[in-house]
Coordinates of C-alpha atoms in Angstrom, one line a residue:
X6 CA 94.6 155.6 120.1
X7 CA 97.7 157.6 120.1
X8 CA 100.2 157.7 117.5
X9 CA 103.1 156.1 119.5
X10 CA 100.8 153.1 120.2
X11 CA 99.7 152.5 117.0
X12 CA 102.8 152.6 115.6
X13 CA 104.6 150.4 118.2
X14 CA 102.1 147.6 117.8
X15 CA 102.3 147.9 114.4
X16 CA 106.0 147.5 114.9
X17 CA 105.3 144.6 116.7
X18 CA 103.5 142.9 114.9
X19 CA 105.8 143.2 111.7
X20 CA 108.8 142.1 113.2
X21 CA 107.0 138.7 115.0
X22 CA 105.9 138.1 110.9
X23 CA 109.6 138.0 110.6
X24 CA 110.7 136.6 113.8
X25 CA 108.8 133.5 113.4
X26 CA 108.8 132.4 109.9
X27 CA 112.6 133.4 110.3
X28 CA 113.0 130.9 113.2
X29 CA 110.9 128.2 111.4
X30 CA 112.9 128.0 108.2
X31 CA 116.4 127.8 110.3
X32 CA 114.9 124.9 112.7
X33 CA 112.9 123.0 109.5
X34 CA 116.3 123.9 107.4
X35 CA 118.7 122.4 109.8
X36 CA 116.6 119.7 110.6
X37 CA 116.3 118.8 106.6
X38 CA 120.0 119.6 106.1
X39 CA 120.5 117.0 108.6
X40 CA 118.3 114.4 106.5
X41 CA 120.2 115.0 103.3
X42 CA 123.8 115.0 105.0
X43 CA 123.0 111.6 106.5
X44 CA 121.0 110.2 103.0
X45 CA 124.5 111.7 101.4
X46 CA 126.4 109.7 103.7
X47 CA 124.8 106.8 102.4
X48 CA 125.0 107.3 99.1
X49 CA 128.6 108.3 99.4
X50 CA 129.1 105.3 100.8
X51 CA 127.3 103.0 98.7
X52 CA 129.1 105.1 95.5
X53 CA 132.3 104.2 97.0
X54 CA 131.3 100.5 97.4
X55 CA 130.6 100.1 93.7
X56 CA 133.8 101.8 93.0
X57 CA 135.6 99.2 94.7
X58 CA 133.2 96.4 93.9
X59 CA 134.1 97.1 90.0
X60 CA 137.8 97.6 90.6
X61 CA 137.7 94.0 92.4
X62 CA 135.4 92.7 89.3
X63 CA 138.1 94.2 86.6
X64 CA 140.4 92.4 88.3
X65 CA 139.3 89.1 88.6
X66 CA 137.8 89.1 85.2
X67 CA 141.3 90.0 83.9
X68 CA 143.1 87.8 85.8
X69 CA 140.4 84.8 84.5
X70 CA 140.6 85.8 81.2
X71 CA 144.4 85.3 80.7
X72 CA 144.3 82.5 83.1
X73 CA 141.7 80.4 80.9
X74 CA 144.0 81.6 77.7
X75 CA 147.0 79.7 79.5
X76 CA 144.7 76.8 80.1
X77 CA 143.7 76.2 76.8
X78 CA 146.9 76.3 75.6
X79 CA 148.2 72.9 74.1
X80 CA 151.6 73.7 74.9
X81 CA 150.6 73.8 78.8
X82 CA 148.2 70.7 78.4
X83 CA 151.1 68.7 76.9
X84 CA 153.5 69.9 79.5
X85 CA 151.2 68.5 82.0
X86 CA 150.5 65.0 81.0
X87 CA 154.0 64.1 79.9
X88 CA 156.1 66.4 82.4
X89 CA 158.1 67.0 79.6
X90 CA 161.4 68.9 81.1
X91 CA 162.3 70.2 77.8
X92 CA 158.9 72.0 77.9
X93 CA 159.4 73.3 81.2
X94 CA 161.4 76.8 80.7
X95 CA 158.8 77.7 77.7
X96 CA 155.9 77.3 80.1
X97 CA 157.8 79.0 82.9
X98 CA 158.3 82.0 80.6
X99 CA 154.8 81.8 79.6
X100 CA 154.0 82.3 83.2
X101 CA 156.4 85.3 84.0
X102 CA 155.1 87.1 80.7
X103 CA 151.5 86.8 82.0
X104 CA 153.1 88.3 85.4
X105 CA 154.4 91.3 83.6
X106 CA 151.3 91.6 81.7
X107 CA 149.8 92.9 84.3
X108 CA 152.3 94.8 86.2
X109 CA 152.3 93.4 89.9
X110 CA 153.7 91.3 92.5
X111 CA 151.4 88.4 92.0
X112 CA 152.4 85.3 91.0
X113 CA 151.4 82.2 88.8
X114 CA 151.7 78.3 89.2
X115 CA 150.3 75.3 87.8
X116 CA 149.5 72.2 89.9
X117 CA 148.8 68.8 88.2
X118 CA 145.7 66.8 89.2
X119 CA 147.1 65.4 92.3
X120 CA 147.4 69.1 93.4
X121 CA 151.7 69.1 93.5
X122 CA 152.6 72.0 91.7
X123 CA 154.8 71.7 88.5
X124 CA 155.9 75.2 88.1
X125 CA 155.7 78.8 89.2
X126 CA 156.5 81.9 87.8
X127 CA 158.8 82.8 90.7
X128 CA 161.5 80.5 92.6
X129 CA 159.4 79.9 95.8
X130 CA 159.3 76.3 96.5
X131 CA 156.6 73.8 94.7
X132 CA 153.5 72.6 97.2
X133 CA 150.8 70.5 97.4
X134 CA 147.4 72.1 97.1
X135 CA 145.0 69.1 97.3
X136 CA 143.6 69.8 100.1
X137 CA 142.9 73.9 99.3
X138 CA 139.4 74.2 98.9
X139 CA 140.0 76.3 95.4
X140 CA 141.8 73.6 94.2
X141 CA 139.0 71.1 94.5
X142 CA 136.7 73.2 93.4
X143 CA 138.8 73.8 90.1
X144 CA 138.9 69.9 89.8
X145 CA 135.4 69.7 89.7
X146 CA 135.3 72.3 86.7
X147 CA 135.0 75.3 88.3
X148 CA 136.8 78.3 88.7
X149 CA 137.3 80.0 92.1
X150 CA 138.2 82.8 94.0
X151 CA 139.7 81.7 97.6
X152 CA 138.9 83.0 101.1
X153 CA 142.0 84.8 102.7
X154 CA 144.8 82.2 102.9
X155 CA 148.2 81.8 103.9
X156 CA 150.4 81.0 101.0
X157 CA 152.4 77.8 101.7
X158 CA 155.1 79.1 99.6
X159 CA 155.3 82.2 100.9
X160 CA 153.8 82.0 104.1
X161 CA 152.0 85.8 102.9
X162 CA 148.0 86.4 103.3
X163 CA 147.2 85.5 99.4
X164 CA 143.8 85.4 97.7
X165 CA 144.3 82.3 95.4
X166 CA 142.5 82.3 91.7
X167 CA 142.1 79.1 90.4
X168 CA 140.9 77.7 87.2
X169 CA 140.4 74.1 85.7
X170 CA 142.8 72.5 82.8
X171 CA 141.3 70.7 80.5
X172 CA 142.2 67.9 78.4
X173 CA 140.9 67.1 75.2
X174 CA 137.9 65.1 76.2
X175 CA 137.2 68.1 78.7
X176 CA 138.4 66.0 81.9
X177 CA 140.3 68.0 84.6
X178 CA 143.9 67.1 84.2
X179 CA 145.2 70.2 86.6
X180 CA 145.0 73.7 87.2
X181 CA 146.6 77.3 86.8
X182 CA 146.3 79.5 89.6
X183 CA 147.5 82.9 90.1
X184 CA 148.3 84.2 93.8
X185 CA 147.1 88.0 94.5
X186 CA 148.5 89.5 97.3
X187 CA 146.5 92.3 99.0
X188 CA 148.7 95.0 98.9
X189 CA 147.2 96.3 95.6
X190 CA 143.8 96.7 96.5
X191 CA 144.7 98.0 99.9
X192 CA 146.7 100.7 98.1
X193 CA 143.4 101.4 95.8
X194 CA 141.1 101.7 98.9
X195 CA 143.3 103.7 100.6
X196 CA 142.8 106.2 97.4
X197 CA 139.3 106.1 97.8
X198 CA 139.5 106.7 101.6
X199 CA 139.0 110.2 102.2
X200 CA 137.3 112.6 105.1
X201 CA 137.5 110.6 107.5
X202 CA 135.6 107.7 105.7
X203 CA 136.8 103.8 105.9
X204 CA 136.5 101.3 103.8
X205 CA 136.3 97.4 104.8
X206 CA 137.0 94.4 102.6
X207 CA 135.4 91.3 104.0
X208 CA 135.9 87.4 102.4
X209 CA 132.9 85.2 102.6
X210 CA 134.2 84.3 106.3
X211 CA 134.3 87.4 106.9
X212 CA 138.1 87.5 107.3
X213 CA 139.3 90.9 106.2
X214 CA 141.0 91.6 102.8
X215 CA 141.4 95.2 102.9
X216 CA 141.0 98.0 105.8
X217 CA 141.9 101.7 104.8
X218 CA 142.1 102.8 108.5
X219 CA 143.1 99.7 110.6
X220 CA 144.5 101.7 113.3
X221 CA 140.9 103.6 113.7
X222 CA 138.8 104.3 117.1
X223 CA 136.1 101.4 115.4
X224 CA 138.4 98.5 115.1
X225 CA 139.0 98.0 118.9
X226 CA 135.2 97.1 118.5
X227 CA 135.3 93.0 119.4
X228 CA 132.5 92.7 117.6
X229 CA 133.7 94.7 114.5
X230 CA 133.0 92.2 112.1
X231 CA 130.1 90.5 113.0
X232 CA 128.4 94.2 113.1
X233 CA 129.5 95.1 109.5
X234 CA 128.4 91.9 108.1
X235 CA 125.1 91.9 110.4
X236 CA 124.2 95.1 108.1
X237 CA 124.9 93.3 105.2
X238 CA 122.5 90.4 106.3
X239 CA 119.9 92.0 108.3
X240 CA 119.6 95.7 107.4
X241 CA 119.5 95.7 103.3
X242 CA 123.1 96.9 103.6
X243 CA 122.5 100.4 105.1
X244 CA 122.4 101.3 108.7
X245 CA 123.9 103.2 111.7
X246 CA 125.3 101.5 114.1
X247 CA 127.3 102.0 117.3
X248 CA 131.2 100.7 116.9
X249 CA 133.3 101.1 120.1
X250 CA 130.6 103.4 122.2
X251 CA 130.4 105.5 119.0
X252 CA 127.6 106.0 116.2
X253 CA 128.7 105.2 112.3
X254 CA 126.9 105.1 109.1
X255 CA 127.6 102.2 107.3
X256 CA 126.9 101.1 103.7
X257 CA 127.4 97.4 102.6
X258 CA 127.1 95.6 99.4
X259 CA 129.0 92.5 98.0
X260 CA 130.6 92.0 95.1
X261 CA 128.7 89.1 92.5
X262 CA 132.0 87.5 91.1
X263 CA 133.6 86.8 94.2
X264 CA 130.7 87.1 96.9
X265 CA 133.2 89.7 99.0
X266 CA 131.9 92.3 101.0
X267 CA 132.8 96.2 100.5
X268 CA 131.6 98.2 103.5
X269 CA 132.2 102.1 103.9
X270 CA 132.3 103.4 107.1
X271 CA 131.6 107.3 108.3
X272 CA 131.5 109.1 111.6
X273 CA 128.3 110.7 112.0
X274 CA 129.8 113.0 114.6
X275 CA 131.7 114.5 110.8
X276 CA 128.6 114.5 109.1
X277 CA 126.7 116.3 111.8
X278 CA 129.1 118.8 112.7
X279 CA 129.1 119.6 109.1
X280 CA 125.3 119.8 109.7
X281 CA 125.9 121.9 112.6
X282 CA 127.9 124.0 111.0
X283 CA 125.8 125.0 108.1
X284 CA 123.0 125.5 110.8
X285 CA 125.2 128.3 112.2
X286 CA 126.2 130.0 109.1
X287 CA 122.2 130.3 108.4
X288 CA 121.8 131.3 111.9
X289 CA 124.1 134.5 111.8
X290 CA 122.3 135.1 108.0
X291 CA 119.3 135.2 109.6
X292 CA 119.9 137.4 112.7
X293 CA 121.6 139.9 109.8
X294 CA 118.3 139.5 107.8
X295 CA 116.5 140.3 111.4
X296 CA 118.5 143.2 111.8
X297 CA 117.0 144.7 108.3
X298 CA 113.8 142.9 109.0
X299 CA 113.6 145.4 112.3
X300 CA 114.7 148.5 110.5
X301 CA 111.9 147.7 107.4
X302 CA 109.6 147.4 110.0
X303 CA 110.2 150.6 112.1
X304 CA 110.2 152.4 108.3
X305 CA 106.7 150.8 107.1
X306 CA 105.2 151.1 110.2
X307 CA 105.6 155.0 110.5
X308 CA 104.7 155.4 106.9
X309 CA 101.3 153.2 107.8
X310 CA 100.4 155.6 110.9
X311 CA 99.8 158.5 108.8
X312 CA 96.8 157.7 106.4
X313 CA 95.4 155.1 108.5
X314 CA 92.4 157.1 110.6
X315 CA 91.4 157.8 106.8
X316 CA 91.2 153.5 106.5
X317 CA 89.2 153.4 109.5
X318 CA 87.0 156.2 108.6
X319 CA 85.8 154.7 105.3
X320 CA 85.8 151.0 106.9
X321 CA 83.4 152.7 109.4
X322 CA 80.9 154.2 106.8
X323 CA 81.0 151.0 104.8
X324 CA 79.9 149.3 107.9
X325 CA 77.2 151.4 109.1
X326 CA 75.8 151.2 105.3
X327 CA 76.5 154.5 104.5
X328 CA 76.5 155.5 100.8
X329 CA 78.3 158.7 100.6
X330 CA 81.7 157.2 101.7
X331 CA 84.7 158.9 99.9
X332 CA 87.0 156.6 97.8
X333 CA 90.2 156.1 99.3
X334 CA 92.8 157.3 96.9
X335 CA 96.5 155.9 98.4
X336 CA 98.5 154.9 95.1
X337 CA 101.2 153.9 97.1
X338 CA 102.6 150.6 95.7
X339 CA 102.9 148.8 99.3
X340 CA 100.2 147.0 101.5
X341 CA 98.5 149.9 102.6
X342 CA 97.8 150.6 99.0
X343 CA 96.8 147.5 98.7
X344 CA 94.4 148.0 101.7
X345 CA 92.7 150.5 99.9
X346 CA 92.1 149.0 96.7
X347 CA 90.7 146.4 98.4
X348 CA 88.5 148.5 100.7
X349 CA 87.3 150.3 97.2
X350 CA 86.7 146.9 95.6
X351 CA 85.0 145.8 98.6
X352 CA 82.3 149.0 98.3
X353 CA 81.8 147.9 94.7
X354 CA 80.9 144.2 95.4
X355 CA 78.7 145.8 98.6
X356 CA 76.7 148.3 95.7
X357 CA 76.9 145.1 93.0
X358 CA 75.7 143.0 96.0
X359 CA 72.7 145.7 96.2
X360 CA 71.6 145.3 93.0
X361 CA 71.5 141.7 93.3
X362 CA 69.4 142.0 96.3
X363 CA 67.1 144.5 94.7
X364 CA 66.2 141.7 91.3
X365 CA 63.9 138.9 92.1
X366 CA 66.1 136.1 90.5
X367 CA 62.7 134.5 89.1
X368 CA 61.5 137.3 87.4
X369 CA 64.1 139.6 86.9
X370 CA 62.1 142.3 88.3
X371 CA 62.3 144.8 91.4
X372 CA 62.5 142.8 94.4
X373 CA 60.2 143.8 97.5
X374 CA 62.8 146.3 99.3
X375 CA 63.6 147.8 95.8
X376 CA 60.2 148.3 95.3
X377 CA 60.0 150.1 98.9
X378 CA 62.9 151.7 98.4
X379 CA 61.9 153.2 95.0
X380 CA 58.4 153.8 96.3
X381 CA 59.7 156.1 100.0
X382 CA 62.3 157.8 97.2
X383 CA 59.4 159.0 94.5
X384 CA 57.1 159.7 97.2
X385 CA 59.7 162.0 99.3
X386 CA 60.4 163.6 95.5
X387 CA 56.2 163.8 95.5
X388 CA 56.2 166.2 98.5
X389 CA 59.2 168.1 97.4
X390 CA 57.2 168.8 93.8
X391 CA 55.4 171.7 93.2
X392 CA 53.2 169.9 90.9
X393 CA 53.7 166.4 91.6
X394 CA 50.6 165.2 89.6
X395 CA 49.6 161.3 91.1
X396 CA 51.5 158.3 91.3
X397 CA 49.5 155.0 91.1
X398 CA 50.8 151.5 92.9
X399 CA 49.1 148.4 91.3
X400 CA 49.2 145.2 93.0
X401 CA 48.7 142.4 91.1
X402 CA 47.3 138.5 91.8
X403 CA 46.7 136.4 89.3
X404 CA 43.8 133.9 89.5
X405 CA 43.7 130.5 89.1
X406 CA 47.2 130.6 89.0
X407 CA 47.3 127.9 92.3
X408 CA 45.3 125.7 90.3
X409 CA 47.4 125.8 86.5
X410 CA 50.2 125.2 89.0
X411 CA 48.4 122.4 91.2
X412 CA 47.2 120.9 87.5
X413 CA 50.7 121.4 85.7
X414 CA 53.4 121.4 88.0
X415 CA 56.1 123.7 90.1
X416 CA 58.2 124.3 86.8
X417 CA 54.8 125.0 84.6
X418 CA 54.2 127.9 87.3
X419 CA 57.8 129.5 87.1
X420 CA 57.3 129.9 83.4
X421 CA 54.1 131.3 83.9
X422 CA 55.3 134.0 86.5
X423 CA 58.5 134.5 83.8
X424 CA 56.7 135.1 80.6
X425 CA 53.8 137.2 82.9
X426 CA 56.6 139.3 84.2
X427 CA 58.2 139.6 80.6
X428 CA 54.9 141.0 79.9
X429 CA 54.5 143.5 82.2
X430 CA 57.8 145.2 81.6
X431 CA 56.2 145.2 77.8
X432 CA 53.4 147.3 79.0
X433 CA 55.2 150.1 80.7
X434 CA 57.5 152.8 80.3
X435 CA 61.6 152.0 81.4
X436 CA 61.3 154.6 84.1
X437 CA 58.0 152.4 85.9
X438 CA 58.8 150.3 88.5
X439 CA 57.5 146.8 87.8
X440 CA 58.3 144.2 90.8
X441 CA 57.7 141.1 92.3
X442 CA 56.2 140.1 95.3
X443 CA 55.8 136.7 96.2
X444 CA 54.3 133.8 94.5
X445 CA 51.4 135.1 92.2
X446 CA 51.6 138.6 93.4
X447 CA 53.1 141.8 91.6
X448 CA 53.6 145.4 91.9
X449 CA 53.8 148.0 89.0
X450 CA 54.4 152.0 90.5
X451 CA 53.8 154.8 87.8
X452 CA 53.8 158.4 88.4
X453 CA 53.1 161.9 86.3
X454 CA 49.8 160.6 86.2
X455 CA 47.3 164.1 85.8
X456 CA 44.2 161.7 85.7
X457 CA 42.6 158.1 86.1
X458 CA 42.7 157.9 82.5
X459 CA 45.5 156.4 82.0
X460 CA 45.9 153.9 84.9
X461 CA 42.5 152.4 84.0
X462 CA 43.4 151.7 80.3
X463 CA 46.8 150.3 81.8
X464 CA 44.9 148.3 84.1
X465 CA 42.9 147.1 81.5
X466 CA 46.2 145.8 79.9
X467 CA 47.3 144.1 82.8
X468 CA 44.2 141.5 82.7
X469 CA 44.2 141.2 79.1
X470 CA 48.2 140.0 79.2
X471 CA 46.6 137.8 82.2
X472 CA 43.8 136.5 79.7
X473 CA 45.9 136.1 76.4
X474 CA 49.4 134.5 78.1
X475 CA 50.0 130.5 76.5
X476 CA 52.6 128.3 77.7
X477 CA 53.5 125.9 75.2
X478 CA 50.6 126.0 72.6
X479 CA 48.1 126.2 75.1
X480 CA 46.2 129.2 77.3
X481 CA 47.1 128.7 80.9
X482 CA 43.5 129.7 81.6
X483 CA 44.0 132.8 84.1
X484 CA 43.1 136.3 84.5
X485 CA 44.1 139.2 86.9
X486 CA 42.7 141.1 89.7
X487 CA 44.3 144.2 90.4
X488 CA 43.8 146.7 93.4
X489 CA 45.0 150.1 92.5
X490 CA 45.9 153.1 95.4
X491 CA 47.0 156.6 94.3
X492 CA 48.7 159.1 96.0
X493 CA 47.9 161.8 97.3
X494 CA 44.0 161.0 97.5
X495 CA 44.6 157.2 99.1
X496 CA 48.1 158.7 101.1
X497 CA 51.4 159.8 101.1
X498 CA 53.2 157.2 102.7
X499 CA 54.5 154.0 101.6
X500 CA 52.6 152.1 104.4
X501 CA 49.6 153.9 103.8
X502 CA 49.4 153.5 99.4
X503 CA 49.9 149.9 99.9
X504 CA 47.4 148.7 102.4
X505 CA 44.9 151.3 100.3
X506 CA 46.3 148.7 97.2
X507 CA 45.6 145.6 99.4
X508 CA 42.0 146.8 100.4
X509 CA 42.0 147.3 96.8
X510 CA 42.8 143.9 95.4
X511 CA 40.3 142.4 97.9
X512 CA 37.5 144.1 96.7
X513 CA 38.4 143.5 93.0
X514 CA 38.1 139.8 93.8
X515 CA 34.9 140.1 96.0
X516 CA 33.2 142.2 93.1
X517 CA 35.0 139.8 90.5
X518 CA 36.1 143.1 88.8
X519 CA 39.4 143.0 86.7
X520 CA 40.5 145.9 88.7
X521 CA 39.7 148.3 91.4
X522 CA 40.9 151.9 92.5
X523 CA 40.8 152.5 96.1
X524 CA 38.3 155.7 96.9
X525 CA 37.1 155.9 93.5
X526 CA 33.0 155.6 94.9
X527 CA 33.6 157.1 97.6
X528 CA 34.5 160.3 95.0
X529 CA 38.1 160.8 96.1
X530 CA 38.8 161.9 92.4
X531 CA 35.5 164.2 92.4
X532 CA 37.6 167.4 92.4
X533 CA 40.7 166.0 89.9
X534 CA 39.8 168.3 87.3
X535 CA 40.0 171.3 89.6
X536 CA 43.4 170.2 91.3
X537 CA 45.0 169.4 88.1
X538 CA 44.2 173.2 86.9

């Protein structure tokens, strides 16, 4: 592959891992600014509501407090059942200093029980209220905050606060009222009204209080009302809604003390263009950031082309199971460095992997291709000696080992083959290779051996471990028969020794022998004494 290629697919490929995650995060940002923008709208709006909704409650629970003080006043009791005139400018003054108390244009009046009212704290003519529904509720004993009403005084759009007087065996006898106009908490809403957000005031006819944009697009709405109030009733006081052909959040919630509704209205054309906005500001970020993302690339990308025939070179030996691959030694502190620690790390868990394969995880001895492998390796050293001496394979079965294990159990015949093995490695030297085959069967390789002196006494050993080994307390009752082939007299290949040491082992079991050395009648070893000289 040529150098230009590499390099411009490498290219590729590093700017698409920028490209895309890139494009992701703006599209999953915008969308997610677009969630919070609208879940801020709300709670914007439902902030604003209970800053309204505890204006309205200060209010009123001002405005009751000093009207129940004035009711339980005797002076104003008195004034009522006698109609004393001489009282009359003392509880008119009363009235104009609870006016300036609080500092506004609304006035206060009381009305006897027939509902005529006695006095008032300006000079606006004296009415009748019987037939106000605040003023009958007040004679029952309660007090009351009206609908919107038309003042009969005044002829003005009036809320009407109205609480009970009592006399002293607690029997309505009149009632103070005190008239609020709504220009004060228009002027408060219109304070809280800002970015194009509106706030509604609805009664509980849904008659409006207070609008801070009357004169907006939504208003034309004929059903204007009746959708503000439907949120309030059917959608848990939070939805979006369409108002004259266009979409608006709006948040509802209603105020305890007077059971009014606050709604806040917001465009969502402003919130999303805000959205929009935001999106666009990321956008051109992230075409800037593409821009370096590019020139990174184009940098890393020629650095990688130049060691990376050496990555592929040692990936290749690892593959084909080569075991003189050089270490890759890149220190660089970037991915290709990376690359090559791993590669190295990955030739290290291959060799650890190795030795794992060549340990039979009963035992803990040479498994069957380390046993090969170690065999082909001494015997190639064998030919390569100028005075090799012999080397000897054993191959070992243990009898009645099928029936302790028959008798006893799978897990009674693991321990033998354990403490067996244990034994064995006991018996030779660190250098010997001592293996196991399968089931009852193992291998034991020894070389420097000048005569058969030696592997007979060991082989001797061998049965007498078999003989002697207790499990528990008891002897497990078995013994060993062992076929033995030595090189060079039996062969000099690894096929060869070990079907010399099979023929071997059968013999040693059809002659009931402990052991058994393959060629030994036949005089193979005749002439040792001469080729050891």
């Amino acid at each position: 592959m040529r150098k230009k290629s590499i390099h411009n697919k490498l290219f590729l490929l590093l700017v698409l891992m920028g490209i895309i995650p890139l494009i992701a995060v703006i599209v999953y940002s915008g969308w997610r600014l677009a969630d919070h923008m609208e879940h801020h709208a709300k709670n914007t709006g439902l902030m604003n509501n209970t800053i309204v909704n505890e204006h309205i409650t200060n209010r009123i629970q001002n405005n009751f407090y000093t009207l129940h003080t004035i009711a339980d006043n005797p002076v104003i009791k008195d004034f009522i059942i006698t109609g004393n005139p001489a009282a009359a400018e003392s509880v008119k003054k009363m009235l104009h200093d609870n006016d300036e108390l609080f500092r506004d244009k609304n006035i206060t009046a009381i009305a006897n029980a027939t509902g005529q009212q006695l006095i008032r704290s300006d000079n606006s003519p004296l009415v009748n209220i019987n037939q106000r529904r605040h003023f009958q509720e007040a004679l029952a004993g309660h007090d009351n905050v009206s609908n919107v009403v038309v003042s009969m005084a005044t002829g003005q759009m009036i809320v009407v606060m109205e609480v009970p007087i009592f006399n002293d065996q607690h029997q309505p006898i009149g009632a103070i009222q005190r008239n609020i106009y709504l220009d004060n908490l228009q002027q408060f809403i219109d304070a809280q009204s800002v970015n194009s957000l509106s706030i509604l005031v609805l009664d509980q006819e849904g008659k409006i209080i207070a609008n801070s944009n009357p004169d907006g697009a939504e208003n034309s709405d004929p059903d204007y009302n009746k959708k503000i109030l439907r949120v309030m009733d059917e959608k848990n006081g939070i939805a979006r809604i369409t108002l004259n052909n266009k979409d608006y959040f709006v948040s509802c919630s209603q105020n305890q003390l007077t059971g009014w509704n606050v709604a806040t209205i917001q465009p969502t054309s402003v919130i999303f263009r805000a959205a929009n906005e935001e999106v666009i500001r990321v956008g051109i970020i992230g075409i800037l950031l593409l821009i370096f993302v590019s020139i990174g690339a184009h940098l890393i990308a020629t650095r990688i082309t130049s060691p990376i025939r050496q990555i592929c070179k040692v990936v290749t030996d690892i593959v084909k199971g080569h075991e003189d691959e050089t270490k890759l030694s890149i220190l660089s502190e970037d991915e290709l460095g990376e690359m090559a620690t791993a590669i190295n790390e990955i030739r290290a868990m291959r060799n650890n992997l190795r030795q794992e394969n060549d340990t039979d995880a009963l035992t803990g001895l040479a498994s069957r291709a380390a046993i090969e492998t170690t065999c082909r390796k001494r015997l190639q050293e064998y030919e390569e000696s100028l005075a090799p001496g012999m080397m000897a394979i054993f191959l070992i079965d243990l009898d009645n080992f099928k029936k302790a294990t028959k008798e006893e159990g799978h897990q009674y015949g693991n321990r033998i083959l354990q403490k067996f093995a244990q034994g064995l490695k006991e018996l030779f030297r660190a250098y010997d290779c001592v293996g196991h085959l399968d089931g009852d069967e193992f291998v034991v390789i020894i070389d420097n051996q000048k005569d058969l002196t030696i592997i007979k006494r060991k082989a001797a050993e061998i049965n007498q471990l078999a003989r002697d080994l207790v499990i528990g307390d008891t002897n497990a009752g078995l013994s060993a028969s062992i076929g033995i082939a030595v090189s060079p007299q039996n062969g000099k290949t690894y096929n060869h020794l070990f079907h010399a040491a099979d023929l071997a082992l059968f013999a040693a079991k059809e002659k009931r022998d402990c052991y058994y050395i393959s060629g030994e009648d036949e005089g193979d070893f005749a002439n040792l004494d001469s080729l050891n000289k």
